[in-house]
Short mmCIF file of C-alpha atoms and ligand atoms in Angstrom, two decimals:
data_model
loop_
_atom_site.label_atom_id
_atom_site.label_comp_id
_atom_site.label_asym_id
_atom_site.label_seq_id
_atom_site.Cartn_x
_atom_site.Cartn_y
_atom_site.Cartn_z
CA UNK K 1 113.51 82.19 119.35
CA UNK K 2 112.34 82.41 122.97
CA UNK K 3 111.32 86.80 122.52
CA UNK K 4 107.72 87.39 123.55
CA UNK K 5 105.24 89.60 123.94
CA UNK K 6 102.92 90.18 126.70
CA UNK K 7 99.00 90.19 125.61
CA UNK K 8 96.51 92.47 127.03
CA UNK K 9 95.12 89.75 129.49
CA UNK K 10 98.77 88.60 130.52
CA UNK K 11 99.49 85.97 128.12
CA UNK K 12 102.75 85.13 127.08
CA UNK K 13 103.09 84.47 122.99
CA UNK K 14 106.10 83.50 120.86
CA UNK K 15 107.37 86.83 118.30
CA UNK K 16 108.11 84.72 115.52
CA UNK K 17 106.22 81.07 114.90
CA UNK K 18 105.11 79.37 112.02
CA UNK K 19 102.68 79.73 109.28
CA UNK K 20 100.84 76.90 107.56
CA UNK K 21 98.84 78.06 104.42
CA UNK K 22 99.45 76.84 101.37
CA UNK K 23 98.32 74.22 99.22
CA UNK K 24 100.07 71.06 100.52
CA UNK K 25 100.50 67.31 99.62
CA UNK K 26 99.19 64.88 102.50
CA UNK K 27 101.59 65.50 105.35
CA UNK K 28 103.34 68.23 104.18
CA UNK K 29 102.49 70.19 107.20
CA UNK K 30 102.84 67.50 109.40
CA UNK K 31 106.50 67.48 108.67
CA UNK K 32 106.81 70.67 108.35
CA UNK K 33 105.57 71.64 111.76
CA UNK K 34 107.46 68.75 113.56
CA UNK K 35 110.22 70.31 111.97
CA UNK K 36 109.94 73.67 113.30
CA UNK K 37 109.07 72.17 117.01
CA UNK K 38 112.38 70.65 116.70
CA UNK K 39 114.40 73.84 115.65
CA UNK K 40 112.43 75.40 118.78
CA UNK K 41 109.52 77.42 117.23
CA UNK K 42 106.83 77.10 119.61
CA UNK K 43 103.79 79.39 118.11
CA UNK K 44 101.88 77.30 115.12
CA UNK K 45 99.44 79.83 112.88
CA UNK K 46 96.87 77.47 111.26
CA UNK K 47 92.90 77.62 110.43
CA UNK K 48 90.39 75.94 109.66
CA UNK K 49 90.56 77.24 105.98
CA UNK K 50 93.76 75.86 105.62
CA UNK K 51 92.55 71.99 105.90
CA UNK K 52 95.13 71.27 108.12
CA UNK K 53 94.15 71.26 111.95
CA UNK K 54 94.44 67.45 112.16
CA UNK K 55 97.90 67.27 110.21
CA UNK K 56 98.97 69.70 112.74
CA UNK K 57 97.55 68.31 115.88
CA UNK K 58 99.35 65.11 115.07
CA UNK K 59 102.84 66.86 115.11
CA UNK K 60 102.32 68.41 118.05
CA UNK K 61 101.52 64.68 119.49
CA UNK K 62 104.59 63.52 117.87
CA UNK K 63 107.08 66.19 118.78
CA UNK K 64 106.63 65.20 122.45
CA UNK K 65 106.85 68.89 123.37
CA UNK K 66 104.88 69.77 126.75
CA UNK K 67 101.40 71.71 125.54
CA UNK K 68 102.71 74.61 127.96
CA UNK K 69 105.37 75.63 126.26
CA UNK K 70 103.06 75.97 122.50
CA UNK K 71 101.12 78.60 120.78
CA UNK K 72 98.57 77.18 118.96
CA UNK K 73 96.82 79.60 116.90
CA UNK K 74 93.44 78.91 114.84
CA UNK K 75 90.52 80.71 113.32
CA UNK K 76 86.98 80.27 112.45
CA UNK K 77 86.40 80.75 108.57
CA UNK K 78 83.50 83.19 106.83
CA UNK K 79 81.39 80.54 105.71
CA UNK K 80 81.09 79.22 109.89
CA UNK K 81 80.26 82.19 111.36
CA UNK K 82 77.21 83.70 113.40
CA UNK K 83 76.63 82.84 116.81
CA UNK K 84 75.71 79.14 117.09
CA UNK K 85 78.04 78.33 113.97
CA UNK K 86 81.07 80.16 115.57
CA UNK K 87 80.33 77.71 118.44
CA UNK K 88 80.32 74.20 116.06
CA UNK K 89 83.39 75.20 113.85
CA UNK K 90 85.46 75.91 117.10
CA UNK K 91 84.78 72.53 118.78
CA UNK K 92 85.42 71.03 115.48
CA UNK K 93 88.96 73.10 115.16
CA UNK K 94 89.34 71.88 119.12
CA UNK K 95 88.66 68.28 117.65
CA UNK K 96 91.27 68.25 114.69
CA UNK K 97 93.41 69.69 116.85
CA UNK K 98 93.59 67.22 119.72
CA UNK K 99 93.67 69.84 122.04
CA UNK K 100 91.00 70.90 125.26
CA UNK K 101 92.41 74.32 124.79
CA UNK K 102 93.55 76.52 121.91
CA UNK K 103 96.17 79.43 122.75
CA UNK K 104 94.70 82.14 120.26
CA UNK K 105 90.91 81.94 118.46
CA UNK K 106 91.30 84.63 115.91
CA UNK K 107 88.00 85.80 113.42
CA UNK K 108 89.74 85.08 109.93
CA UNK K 109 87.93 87.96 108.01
CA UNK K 110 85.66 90.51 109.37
CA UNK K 111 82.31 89.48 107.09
CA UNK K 112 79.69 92.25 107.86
CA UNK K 113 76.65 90.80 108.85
CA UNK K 114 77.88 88.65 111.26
CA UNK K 115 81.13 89.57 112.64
CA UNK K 116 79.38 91.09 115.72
CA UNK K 117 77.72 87.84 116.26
CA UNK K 118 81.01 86.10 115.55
CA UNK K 119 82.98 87.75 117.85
CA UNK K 120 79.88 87.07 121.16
CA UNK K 121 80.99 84.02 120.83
CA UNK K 122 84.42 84.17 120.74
CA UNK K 123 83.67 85.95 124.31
CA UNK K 124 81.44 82.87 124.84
CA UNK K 125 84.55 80.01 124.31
CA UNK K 126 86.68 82.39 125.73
CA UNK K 127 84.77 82.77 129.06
CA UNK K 128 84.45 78.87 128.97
CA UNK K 129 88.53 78.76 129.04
CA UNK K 130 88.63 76.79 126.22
CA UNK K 131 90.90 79.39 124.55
CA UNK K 132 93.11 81.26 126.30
CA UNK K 133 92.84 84.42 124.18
CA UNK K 134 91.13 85.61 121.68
CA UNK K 135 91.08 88.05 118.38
CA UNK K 136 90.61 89.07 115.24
CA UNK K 137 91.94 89.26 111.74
CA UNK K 138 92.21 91.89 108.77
CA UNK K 139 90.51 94.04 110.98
CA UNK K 140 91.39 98.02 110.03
CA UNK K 141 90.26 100.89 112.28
CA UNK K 142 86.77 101.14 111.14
CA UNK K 143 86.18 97.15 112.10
CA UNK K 144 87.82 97.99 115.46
CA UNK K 145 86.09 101.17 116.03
CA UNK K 146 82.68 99.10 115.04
CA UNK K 147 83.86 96.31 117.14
CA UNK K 148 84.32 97.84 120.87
CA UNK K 149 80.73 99.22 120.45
CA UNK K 150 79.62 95.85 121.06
CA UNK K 151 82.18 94.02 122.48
CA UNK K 152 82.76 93.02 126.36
CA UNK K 153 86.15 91.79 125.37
CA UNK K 154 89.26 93.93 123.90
CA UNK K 155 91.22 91.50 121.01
CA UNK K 156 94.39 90.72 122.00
CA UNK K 157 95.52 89.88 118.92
CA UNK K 158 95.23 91.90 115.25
CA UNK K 159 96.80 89.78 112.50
CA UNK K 160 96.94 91.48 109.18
CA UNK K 161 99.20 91.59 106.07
CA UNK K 162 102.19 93.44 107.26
CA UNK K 163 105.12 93.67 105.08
CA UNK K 164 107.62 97.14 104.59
CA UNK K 165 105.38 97.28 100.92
CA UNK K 166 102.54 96.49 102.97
CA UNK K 167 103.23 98.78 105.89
CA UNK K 168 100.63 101.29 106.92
CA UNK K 169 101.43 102.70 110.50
CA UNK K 170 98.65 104.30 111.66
CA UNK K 171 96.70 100.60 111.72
CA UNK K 172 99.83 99.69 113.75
CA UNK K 173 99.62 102.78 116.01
CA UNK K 174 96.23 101.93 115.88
CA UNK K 175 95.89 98.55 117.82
CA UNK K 176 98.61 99.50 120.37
CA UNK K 177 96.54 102.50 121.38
CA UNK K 178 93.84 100.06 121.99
CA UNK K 179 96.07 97.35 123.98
CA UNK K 180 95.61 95.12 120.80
CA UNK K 181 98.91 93.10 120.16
CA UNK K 182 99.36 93.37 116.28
CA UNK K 183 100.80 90.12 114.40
CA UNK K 184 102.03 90.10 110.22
CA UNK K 185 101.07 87.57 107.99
CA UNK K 186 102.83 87.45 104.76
CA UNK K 187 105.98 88.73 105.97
CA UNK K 188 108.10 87.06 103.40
CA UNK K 189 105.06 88.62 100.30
CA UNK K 190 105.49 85.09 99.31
CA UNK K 191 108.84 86.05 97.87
CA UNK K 192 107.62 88.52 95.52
CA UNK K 193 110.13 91.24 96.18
CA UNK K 194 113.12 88.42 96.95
CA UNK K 195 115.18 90.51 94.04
CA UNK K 196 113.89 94.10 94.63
CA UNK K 197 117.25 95.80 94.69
CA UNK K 198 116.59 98.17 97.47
CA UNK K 199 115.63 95.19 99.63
CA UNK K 200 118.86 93.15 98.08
CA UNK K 201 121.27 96.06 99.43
CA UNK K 202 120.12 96.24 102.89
CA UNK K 203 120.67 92.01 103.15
CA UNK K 204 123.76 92.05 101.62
CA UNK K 205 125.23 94.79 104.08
CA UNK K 206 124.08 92.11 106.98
CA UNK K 207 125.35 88.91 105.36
CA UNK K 208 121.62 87.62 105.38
CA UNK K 209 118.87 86.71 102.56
CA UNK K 210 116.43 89.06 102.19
CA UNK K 211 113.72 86.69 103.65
CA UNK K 212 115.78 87.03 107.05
CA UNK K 213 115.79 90.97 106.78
CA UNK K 214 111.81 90.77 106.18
CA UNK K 215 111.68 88.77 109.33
CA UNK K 216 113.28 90.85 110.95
CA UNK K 217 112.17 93.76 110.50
CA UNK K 218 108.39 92.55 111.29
CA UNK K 219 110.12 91.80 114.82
CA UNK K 220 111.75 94.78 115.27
CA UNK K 221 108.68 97.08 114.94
CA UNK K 222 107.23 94.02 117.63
CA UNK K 223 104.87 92.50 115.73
CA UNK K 224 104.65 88.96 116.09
CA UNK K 225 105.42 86.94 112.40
CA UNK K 226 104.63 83.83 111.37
CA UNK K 227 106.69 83.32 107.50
CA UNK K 228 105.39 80.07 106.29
CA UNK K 229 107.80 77.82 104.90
CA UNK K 230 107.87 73.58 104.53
CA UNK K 231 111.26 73.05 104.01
CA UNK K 232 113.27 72.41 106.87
CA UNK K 233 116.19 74.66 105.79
CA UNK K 234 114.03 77.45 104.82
CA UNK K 235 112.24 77.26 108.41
CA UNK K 236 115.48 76.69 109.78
CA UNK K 237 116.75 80.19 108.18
CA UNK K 238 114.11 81.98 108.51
CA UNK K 239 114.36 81.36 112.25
CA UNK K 240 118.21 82.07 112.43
CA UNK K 241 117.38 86.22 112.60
CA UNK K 242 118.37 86.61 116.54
CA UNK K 243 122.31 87.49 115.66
CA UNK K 244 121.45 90.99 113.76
CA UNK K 245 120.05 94.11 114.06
CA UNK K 246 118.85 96.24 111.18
CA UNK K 247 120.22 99.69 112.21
CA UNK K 248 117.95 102.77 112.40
CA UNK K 249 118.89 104.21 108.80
CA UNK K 250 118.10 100.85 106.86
CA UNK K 251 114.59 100.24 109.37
CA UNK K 252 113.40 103.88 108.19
CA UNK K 253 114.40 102.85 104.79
CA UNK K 254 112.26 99.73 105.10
CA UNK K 255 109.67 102.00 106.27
CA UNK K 256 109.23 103.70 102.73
CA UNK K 257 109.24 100.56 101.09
CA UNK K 258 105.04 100.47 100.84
CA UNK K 259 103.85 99.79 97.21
CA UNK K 260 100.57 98.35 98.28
CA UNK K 261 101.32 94.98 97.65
CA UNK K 262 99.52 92.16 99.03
CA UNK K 263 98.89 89.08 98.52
CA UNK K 264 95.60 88.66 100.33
CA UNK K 265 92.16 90.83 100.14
CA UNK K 266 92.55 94.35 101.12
CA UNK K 267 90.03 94.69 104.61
CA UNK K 268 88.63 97.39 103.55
CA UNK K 269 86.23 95.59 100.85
CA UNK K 270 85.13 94.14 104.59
CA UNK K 271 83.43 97.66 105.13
N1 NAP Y 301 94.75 85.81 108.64
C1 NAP Y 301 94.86 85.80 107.32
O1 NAP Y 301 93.95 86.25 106.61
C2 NAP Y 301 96.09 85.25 106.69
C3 NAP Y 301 96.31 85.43 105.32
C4 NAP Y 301 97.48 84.91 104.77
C5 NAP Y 301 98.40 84.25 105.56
N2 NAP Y 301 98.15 84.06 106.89
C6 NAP Y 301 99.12 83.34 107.77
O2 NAP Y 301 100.41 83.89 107.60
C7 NAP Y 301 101.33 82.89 107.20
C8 NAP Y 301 102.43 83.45 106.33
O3 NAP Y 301 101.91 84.02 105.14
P1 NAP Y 301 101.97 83.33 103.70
O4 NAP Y 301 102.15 81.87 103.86
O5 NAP Y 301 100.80 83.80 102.95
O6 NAP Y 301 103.25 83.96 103.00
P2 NAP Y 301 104.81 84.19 103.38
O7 NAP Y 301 105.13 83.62 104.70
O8 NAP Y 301 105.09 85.62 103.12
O9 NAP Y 301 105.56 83.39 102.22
C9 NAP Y 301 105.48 82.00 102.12
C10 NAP Y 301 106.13 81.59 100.79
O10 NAP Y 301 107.52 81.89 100.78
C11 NAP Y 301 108.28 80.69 100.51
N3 NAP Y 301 109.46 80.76 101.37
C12 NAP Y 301 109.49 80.75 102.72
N4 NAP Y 301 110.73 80.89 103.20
C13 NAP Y 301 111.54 80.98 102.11
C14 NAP Y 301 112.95 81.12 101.96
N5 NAP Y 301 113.76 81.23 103.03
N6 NAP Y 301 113.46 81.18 100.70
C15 NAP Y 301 112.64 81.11 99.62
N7 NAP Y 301 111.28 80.97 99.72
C16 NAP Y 301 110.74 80.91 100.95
C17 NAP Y 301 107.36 79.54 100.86
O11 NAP Y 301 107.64 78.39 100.08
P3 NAP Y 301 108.00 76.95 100.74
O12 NAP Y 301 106.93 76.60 101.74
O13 NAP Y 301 108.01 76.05 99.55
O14 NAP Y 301 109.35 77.13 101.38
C18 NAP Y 301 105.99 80.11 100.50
O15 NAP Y 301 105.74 79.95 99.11
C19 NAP Y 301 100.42 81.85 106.52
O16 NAP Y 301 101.06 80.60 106.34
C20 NAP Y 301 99.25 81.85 107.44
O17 NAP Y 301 99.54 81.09 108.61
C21 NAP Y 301 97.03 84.57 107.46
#
């Protein structure tokens, strides 16, 4: 639980944390992210979209674990961004929170006419040091490429949908050619493909579920994950992927897996 990687301006995150979107009853996330601080997951993925800064701020207050040792992640939504909005939404995230200082302000979706805008102020909070990194989201090489024409700042973080039926290795190859740590959402494809048969053999030959062998494998190309779950067990399992390695045959297998499925927008309707 402890693995990390090291970002292109030295910080330290978690490889595997949390994700919180979903539709949720009141306190849902609450629990479900004191939860995971007690099984020792230490990054949090949240946004402002997801309604659900506060709820999370006030389990990280209640977990009584030191703010060194988190992750917190957030993101500033389409309908906030521009310059001077970027600037409002992230002292409002910063106020739901109950934090002075986010670990990882990410763009959520590269909107064209102002993600250049978006991301000067991202530079902006991040010069201030009231995030220690900074990022972007569902960004594919033609965002990036438009991106560092501008930008004073590399990302140090890419998160986009990255799943073996989702896999598409040249973004990958991509954002480490640039020094851009990549991170998968939707690892688990919202357990769409829990009974594909291909996927069923591979977990079976490890004595795992194939939720654990999607987890894994995110970590095992390096990409930071962050499978969403509220229930404590289901966190708890989804976490328990440190005592197995898929071996090289069944990770190429995975590799061929790609079906185009996703469960999000495609980025490149973003063009
Ligand atoms: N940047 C972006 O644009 C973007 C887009 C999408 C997602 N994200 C981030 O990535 C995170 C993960 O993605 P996601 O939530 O879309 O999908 P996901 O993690 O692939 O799947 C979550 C779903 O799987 C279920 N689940 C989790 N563990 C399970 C298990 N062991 N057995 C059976 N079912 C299980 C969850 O239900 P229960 O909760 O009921 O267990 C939930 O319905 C999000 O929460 C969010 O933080 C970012």
């Amino acid at each position: 639980m402890n693995s990390t990687v090291t970002l292109n301006n030295g910080v330290e995150m978690p490889l595997l944390g949390l994700g919180v979107y979903a539709p949720q009853h009141n306190n849902e996330v609450q629990q479900a992210v004191e939860d995971a601080l007690e099984l020792g997951c230490r990054l949090i993925d949240t946004a402002s979209a997801y309604g659900n800064e506060r709820e999370v701020g006030d389990a990280i207050l209640a977990s009584g674990v030191a703010r060194n040792e988190l992750f917190i992640t957030t993101k500033v939504w389409n309908d906030d961004q521009g310059y001077d909005k970027t600037l409002r939404a992230f002292d409002r995230s910063l106020d739901k929170l109950q934090l002075d200082v986010v670990d990882l302000y990410l763009i959520h979706w590269p909107v064209r006419e102002h993600r250049a805008e978006t991301w000067r102020a991202l530079e902006t909070i991040y010069e201030t040091g009231r995030t220690r990194a900074i990022g972007v989201c569902n960004y594919y090489q033609p965002h990036l490429d438009e991106l560092v024409k501008t930008a004073t700042v590399t990302p140090a973080v890419n998160q986009f949908e990255f799943s073996p039926y989702c896999y598409l290795p040249d973004e990958l190859d991509y954002c480490r050619a640039k020094g851009i740590q990549p991170e998968g959402y939707a690892p688990l494809v919202r357990g769409l493909k829990q009974n594909d048969p291909k996927l069923v053999r591979i977990a079976e030959k490890y004595g795992k579920s194939t939720y654990q062998v999607l987890v894994r494998w995110s970590m095992q190309h390096g990409v930071v994950t962050i499978p969403k779950s509220v229930k404590k067990e289901r966190i708890r399992a989804n976490f328990d992927v440190f005592d197995f390695e898929i071996d090289a045959a069944d990770f190429a297998e995975m590799n061929t897996f790609f079906d185009d499925t996703r469960i999000a927008w495609n980025p490149m309707e973003f063009l």
